PDB file of C-alpha atoms in Angstrom:
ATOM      1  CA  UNK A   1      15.865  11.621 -13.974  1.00  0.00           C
ATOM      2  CA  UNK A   2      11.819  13.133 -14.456  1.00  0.00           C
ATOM      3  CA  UNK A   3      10.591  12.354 -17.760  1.00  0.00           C
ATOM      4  CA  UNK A   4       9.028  15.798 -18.840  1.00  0.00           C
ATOM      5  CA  UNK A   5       6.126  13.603 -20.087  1.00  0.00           C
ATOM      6  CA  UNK A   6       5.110  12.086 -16.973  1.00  0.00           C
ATOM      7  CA  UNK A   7       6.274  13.962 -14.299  1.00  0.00           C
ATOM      8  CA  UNK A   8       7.878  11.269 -12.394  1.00  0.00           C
ATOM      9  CA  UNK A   9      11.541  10.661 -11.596  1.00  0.00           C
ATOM     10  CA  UNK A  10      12.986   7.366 -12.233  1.00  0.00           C
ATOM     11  CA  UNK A  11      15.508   5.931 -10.144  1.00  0.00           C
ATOM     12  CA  UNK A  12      19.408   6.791 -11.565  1.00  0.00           C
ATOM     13  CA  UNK A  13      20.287   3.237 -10.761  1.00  0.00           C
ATOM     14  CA  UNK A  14      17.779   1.064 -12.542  1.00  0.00           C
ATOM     15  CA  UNK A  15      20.374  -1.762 -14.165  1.00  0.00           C
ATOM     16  CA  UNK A  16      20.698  -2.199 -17.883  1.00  0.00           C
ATOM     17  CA  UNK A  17      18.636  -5.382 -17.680  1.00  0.00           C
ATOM     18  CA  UNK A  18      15.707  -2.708 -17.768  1.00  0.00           C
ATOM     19  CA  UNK A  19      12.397  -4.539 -16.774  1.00  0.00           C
ATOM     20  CA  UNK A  20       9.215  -3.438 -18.617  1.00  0.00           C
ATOM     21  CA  UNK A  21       7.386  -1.399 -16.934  1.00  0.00           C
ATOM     22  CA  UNK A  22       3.892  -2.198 -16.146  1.00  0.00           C
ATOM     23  CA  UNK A  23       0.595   0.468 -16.075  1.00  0.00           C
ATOM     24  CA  UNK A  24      -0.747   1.217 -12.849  1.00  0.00           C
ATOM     25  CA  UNK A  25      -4.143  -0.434 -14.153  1.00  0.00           C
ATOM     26  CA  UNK A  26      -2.366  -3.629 -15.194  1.00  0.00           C
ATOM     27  CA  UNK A  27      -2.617  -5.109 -11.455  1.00  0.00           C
ATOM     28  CA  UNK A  28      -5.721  -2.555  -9.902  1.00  0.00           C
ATOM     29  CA  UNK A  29      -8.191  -5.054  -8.075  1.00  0.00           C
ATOM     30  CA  UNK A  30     -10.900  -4.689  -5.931  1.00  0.00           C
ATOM     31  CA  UNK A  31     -11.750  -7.169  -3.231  1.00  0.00           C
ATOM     32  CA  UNK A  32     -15.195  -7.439  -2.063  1.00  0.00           C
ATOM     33  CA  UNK A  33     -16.549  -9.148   1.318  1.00  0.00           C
ATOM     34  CA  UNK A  34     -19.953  -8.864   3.164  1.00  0.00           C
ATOM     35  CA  UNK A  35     -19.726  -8.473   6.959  1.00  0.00           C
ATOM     36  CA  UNK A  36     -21.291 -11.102   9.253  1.00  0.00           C
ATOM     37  CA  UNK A  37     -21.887 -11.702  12.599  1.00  0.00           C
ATOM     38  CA  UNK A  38     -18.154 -13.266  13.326  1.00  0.00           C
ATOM     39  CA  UNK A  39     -16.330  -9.887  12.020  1.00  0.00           C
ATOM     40  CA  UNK A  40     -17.764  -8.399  14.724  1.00  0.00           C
ATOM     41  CA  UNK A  41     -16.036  -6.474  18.150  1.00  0.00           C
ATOM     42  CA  UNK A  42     -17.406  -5.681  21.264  1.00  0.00           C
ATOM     43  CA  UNK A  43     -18.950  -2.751  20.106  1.00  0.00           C
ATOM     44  CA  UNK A  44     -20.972  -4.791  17.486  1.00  0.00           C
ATOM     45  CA  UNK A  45     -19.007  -3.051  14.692  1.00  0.00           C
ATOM     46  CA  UNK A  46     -16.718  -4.905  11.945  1.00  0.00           C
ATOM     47  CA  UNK A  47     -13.667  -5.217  13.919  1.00  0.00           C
ATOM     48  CA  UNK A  48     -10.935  -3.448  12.385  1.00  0.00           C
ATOM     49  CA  UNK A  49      -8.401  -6.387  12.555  1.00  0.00           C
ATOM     50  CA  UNK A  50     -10.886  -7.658   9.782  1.00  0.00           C
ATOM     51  CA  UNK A  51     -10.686  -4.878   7.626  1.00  0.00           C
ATOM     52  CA  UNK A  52      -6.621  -4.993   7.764  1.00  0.00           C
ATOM     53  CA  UNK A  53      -6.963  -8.619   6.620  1.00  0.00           C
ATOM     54  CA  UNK A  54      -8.775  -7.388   3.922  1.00  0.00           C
ATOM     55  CA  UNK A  55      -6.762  -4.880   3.117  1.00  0.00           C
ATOM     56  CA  UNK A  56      -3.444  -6.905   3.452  1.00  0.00           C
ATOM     57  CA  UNK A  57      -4.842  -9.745   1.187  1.00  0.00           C
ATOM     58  CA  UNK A  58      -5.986  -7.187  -1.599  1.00  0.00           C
ATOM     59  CA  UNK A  59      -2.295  -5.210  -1.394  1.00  0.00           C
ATOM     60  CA  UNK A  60      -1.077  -8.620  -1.857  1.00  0.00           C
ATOM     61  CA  UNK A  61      -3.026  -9.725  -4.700  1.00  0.00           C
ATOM     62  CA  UNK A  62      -1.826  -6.422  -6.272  1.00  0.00           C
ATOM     63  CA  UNK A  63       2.077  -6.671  -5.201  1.00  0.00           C
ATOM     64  CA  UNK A  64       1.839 -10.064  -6.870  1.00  0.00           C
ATOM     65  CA  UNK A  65       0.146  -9.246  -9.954  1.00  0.00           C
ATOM     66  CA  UNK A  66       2.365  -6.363 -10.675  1.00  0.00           C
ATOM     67  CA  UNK A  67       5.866  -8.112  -9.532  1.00  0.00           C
ATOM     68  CA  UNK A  68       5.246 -11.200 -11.092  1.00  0.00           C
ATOM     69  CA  UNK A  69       5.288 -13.523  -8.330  1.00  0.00           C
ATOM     70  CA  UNK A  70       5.227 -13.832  -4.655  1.00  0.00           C
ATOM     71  CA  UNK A  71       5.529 -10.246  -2.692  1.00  0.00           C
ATOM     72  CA  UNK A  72       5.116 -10.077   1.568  1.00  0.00           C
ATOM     73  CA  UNK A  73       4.124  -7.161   3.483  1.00  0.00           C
ATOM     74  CA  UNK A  74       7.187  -4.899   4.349  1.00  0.00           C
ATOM     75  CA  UNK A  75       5.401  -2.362   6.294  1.00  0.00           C
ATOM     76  CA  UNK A  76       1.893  -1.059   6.813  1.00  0.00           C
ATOM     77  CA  UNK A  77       1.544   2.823   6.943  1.00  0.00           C
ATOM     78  CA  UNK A  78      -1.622   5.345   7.745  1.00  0.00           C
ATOM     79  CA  UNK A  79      -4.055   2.770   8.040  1.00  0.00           C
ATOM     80  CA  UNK A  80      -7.371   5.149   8.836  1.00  0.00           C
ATOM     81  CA  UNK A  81     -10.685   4.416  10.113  1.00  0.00           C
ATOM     82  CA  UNK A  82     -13.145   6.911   8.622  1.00  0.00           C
ATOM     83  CA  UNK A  83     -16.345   5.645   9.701  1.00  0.00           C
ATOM     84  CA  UNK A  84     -17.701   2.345  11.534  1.00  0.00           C
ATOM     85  CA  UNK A  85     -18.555  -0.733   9.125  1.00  0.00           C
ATOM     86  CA  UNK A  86     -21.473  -2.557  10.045  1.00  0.00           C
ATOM     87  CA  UNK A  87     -22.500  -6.261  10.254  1.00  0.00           C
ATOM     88  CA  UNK A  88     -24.499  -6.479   6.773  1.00  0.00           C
ATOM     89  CA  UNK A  89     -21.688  -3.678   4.802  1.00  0.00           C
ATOM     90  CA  UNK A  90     -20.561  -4.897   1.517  1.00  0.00           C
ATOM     91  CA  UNK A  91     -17.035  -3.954   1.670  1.00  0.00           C
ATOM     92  CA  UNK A  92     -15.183  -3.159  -2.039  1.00  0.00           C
ATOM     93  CA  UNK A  93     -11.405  -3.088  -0.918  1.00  0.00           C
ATOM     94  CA  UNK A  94      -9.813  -1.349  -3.661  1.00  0.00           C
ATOM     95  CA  UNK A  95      -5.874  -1.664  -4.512  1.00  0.00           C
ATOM     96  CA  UNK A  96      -3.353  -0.313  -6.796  1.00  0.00           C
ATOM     97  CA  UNK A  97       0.039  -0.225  -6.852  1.00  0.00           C
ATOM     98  CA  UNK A  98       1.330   3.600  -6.599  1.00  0.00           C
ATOM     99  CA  UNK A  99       5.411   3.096  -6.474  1.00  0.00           C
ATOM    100  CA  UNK A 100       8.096   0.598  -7.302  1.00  0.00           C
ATOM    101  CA  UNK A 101      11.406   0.704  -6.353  1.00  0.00           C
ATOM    102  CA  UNK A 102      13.670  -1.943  -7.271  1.00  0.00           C
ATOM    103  CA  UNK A 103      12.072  -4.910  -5.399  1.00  0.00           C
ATOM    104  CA  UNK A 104       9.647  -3.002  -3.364  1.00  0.00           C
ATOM    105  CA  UNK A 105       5.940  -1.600  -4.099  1.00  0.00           C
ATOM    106  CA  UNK A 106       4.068   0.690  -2.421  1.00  0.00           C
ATOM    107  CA  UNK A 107       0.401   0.210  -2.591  1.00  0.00           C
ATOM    108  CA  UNK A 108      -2.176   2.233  -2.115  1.00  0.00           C
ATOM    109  CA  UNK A 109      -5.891   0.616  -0.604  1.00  0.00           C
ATOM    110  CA  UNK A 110      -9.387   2.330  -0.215  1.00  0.00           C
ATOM    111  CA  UNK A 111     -11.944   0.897   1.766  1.00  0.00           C
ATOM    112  CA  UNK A 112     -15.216   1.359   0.701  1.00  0.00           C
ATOM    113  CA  UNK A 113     -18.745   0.116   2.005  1.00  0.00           C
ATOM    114  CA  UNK A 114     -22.448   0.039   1.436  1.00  0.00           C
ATOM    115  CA  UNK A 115     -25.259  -1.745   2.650  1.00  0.00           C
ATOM    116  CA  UNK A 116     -25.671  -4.823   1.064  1.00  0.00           C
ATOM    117  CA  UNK A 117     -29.753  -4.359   0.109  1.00  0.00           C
ATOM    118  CA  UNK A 118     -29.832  -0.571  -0.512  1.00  0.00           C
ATOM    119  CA  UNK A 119     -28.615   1.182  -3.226  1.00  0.00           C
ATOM    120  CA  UNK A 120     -27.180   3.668  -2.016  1.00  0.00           C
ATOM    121  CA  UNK A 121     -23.488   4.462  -3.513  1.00  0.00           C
ATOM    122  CA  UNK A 122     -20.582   3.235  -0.866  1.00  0.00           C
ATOM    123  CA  UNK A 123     -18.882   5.197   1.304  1.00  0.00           C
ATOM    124  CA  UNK A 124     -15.259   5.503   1.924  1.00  0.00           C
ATOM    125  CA  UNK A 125     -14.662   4.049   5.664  1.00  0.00           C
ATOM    126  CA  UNK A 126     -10.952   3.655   5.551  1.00  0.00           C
ATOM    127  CA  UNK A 127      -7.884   3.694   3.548  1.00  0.00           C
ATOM    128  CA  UNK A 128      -3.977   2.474   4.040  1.00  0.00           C
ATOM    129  CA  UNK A 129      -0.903   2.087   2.911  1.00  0.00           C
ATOM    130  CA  UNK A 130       1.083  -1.006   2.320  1.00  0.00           C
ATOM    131  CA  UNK A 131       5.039  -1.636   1.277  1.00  0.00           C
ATOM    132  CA  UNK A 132       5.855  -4.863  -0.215  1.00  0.00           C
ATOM    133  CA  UNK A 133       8.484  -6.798  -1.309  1.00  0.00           C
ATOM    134  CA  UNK A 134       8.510  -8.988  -4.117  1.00  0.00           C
ATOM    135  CA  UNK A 135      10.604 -12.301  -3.039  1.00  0.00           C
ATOM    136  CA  UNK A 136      12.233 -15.338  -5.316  1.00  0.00           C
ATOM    137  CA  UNK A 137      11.689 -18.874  -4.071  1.00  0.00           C
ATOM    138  CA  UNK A 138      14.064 -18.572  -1.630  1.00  0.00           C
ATOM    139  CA  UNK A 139      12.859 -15.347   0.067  1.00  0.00           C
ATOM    140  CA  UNK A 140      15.479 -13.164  -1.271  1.00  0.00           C
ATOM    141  CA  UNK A 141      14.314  -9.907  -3.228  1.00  0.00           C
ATOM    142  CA  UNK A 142      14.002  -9.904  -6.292  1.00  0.00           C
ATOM    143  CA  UNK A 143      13.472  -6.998  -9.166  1.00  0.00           C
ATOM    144  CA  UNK A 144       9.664  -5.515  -9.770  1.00  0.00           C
ATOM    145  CA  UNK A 145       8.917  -3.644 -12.864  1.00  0.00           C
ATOM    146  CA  UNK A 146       8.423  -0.174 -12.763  1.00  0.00           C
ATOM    147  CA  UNK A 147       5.002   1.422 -12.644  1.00  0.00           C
ATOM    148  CA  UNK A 148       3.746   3.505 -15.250  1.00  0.00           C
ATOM    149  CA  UNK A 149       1.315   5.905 -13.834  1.00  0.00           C
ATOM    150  CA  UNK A 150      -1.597   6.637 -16.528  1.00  0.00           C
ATOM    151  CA  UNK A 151      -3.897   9.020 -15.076  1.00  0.00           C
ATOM    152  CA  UNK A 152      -3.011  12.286 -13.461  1.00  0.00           C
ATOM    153  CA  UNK A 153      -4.357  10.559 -10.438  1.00  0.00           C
ATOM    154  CA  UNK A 154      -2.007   7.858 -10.629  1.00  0.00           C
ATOM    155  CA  UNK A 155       1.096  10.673 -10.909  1.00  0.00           C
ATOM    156  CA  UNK A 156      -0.181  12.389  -8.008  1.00  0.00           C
ATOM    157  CA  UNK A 157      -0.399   9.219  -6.071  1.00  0.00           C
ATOM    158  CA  UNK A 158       3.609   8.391  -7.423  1.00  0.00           C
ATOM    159  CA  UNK A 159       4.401  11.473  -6.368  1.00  0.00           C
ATOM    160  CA  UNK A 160       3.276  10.767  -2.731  1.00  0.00           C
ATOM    161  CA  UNK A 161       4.396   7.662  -2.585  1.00  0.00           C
ATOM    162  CA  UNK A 162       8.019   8.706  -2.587  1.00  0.00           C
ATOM    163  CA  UNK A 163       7.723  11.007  -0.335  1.00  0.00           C
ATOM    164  CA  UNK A 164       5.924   8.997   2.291  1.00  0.00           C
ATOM    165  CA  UNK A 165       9.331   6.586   1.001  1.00  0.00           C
ATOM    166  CA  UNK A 166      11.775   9.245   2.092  1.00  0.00           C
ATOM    167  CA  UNK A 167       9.977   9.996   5.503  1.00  0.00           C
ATOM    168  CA  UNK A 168      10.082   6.319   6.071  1.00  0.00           C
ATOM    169  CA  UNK A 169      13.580   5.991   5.597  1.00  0.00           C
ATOM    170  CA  UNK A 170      14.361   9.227   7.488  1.00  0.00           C
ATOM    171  CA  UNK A 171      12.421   7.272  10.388  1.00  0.00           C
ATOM    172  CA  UNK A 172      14.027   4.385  10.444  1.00  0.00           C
ATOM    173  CA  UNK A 173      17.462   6.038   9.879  1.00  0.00           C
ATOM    174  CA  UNK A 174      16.804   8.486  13.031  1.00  0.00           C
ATOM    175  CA  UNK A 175      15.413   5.695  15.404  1.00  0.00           C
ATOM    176  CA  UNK A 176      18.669   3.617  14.509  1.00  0.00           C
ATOM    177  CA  UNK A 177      20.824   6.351  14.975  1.00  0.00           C
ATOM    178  CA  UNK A 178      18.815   7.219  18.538  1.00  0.00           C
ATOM    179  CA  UNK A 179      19.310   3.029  19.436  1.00  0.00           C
ATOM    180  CA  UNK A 180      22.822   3.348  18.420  1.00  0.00           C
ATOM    181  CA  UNK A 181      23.364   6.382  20.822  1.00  0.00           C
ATOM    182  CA  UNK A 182      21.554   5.487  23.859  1.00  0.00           C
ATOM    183  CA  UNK A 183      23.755   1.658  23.809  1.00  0.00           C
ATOM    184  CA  UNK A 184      27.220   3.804  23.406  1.00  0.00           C
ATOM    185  CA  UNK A 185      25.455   5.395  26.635  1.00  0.00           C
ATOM    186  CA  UNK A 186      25.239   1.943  28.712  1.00  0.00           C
ATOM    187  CA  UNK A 187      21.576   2.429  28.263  1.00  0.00           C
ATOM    188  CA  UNK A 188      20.067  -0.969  27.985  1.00  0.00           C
ATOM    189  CA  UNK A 189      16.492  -0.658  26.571  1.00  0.00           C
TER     190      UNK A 189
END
């Protein structure tokens, strides 16, 4: 169902225990880090295993402010590289929560830098998406509120986030279906 207010659709299935939903700027965080030496590759840039880190460990902090409790990486989707990040960069890694479902999140994560004695206003150097899933103590999902998009930046971003949802399912569902076909074949991969 859309609510004509919002503009986004709400899952038909949503049980009657209905959890309170939760505004998109009720788990937003930025994470900031200054690059050193060690972060380095061979190219003497910040090697980009480093920024993933960062990013994963912000989309965390975000999937477990927003679900309540612990949350582990599902998937990580489009993570782009816009421009090198330099030893000296103050990274802000900024993270929000875009989508629920019932016990997953997708969220959203900006990278931004600057130089650390300039001021200068930061760049954007990357950006990713992250799916989580929020787990009990014994690793089994468990329900997440819903998000409540405020802005019509957050909508936008809700909006996208389900259908990057439905192109990941139609992946996985076509690659399944391709494994599936190629063993009835005898071909052993």
């Amino acid at each position: 169902m859309t609510d004509q207010a919002t503009g986004v659709t709400e899952p038909a299935n949503r049980s009657e225990e209905e959890i309170p939903g939760k505004p998109t700027a009720a788990s937003r965080t930025t994470l900031s880090h200054i690059m050193t030496g060690s972060d380095t590759n061979l190219l003497g840039t910040v090697h980009g295993g480093v920024i993933m880190k960062l990013v994963d460990d912000a989309a965390g902090a975000v999937a477990g402010r927003h679900s309540g409790g612990p949350a582990v990486t599902a998937s990580m989707d489009e993570m782009v590289f816009l421009e090198p990040v330099r030893v000296g960069d103050l990274v802000h890694v900024k993270a929000q929560v875009n989508w629920t479902g019932r016990s997953s999140m997708e969220v959203g994560v900006r990278v931004m830098a600057e130089r650390w004695n300039e001021s200068t206003p930061a760049q954007q150097v990357g950006s990713a998406y992250l799916v989580f899933a929020a787990v009990d103590g014994d690793g089994k999902p468990r329900r997440v509120p819903p998000v409540i998009p405020e802005t019509e930046r957050d909508k936008r971003r809700y909006q996208e986030a389900q259908i990057r949802r439905t192109h990941r399912l139609a992946r996985r569902r076509a690659i399944k279906e391709l494994r599936e076909k190629r063993a009835a074949d005898g071909i052993d991969d």
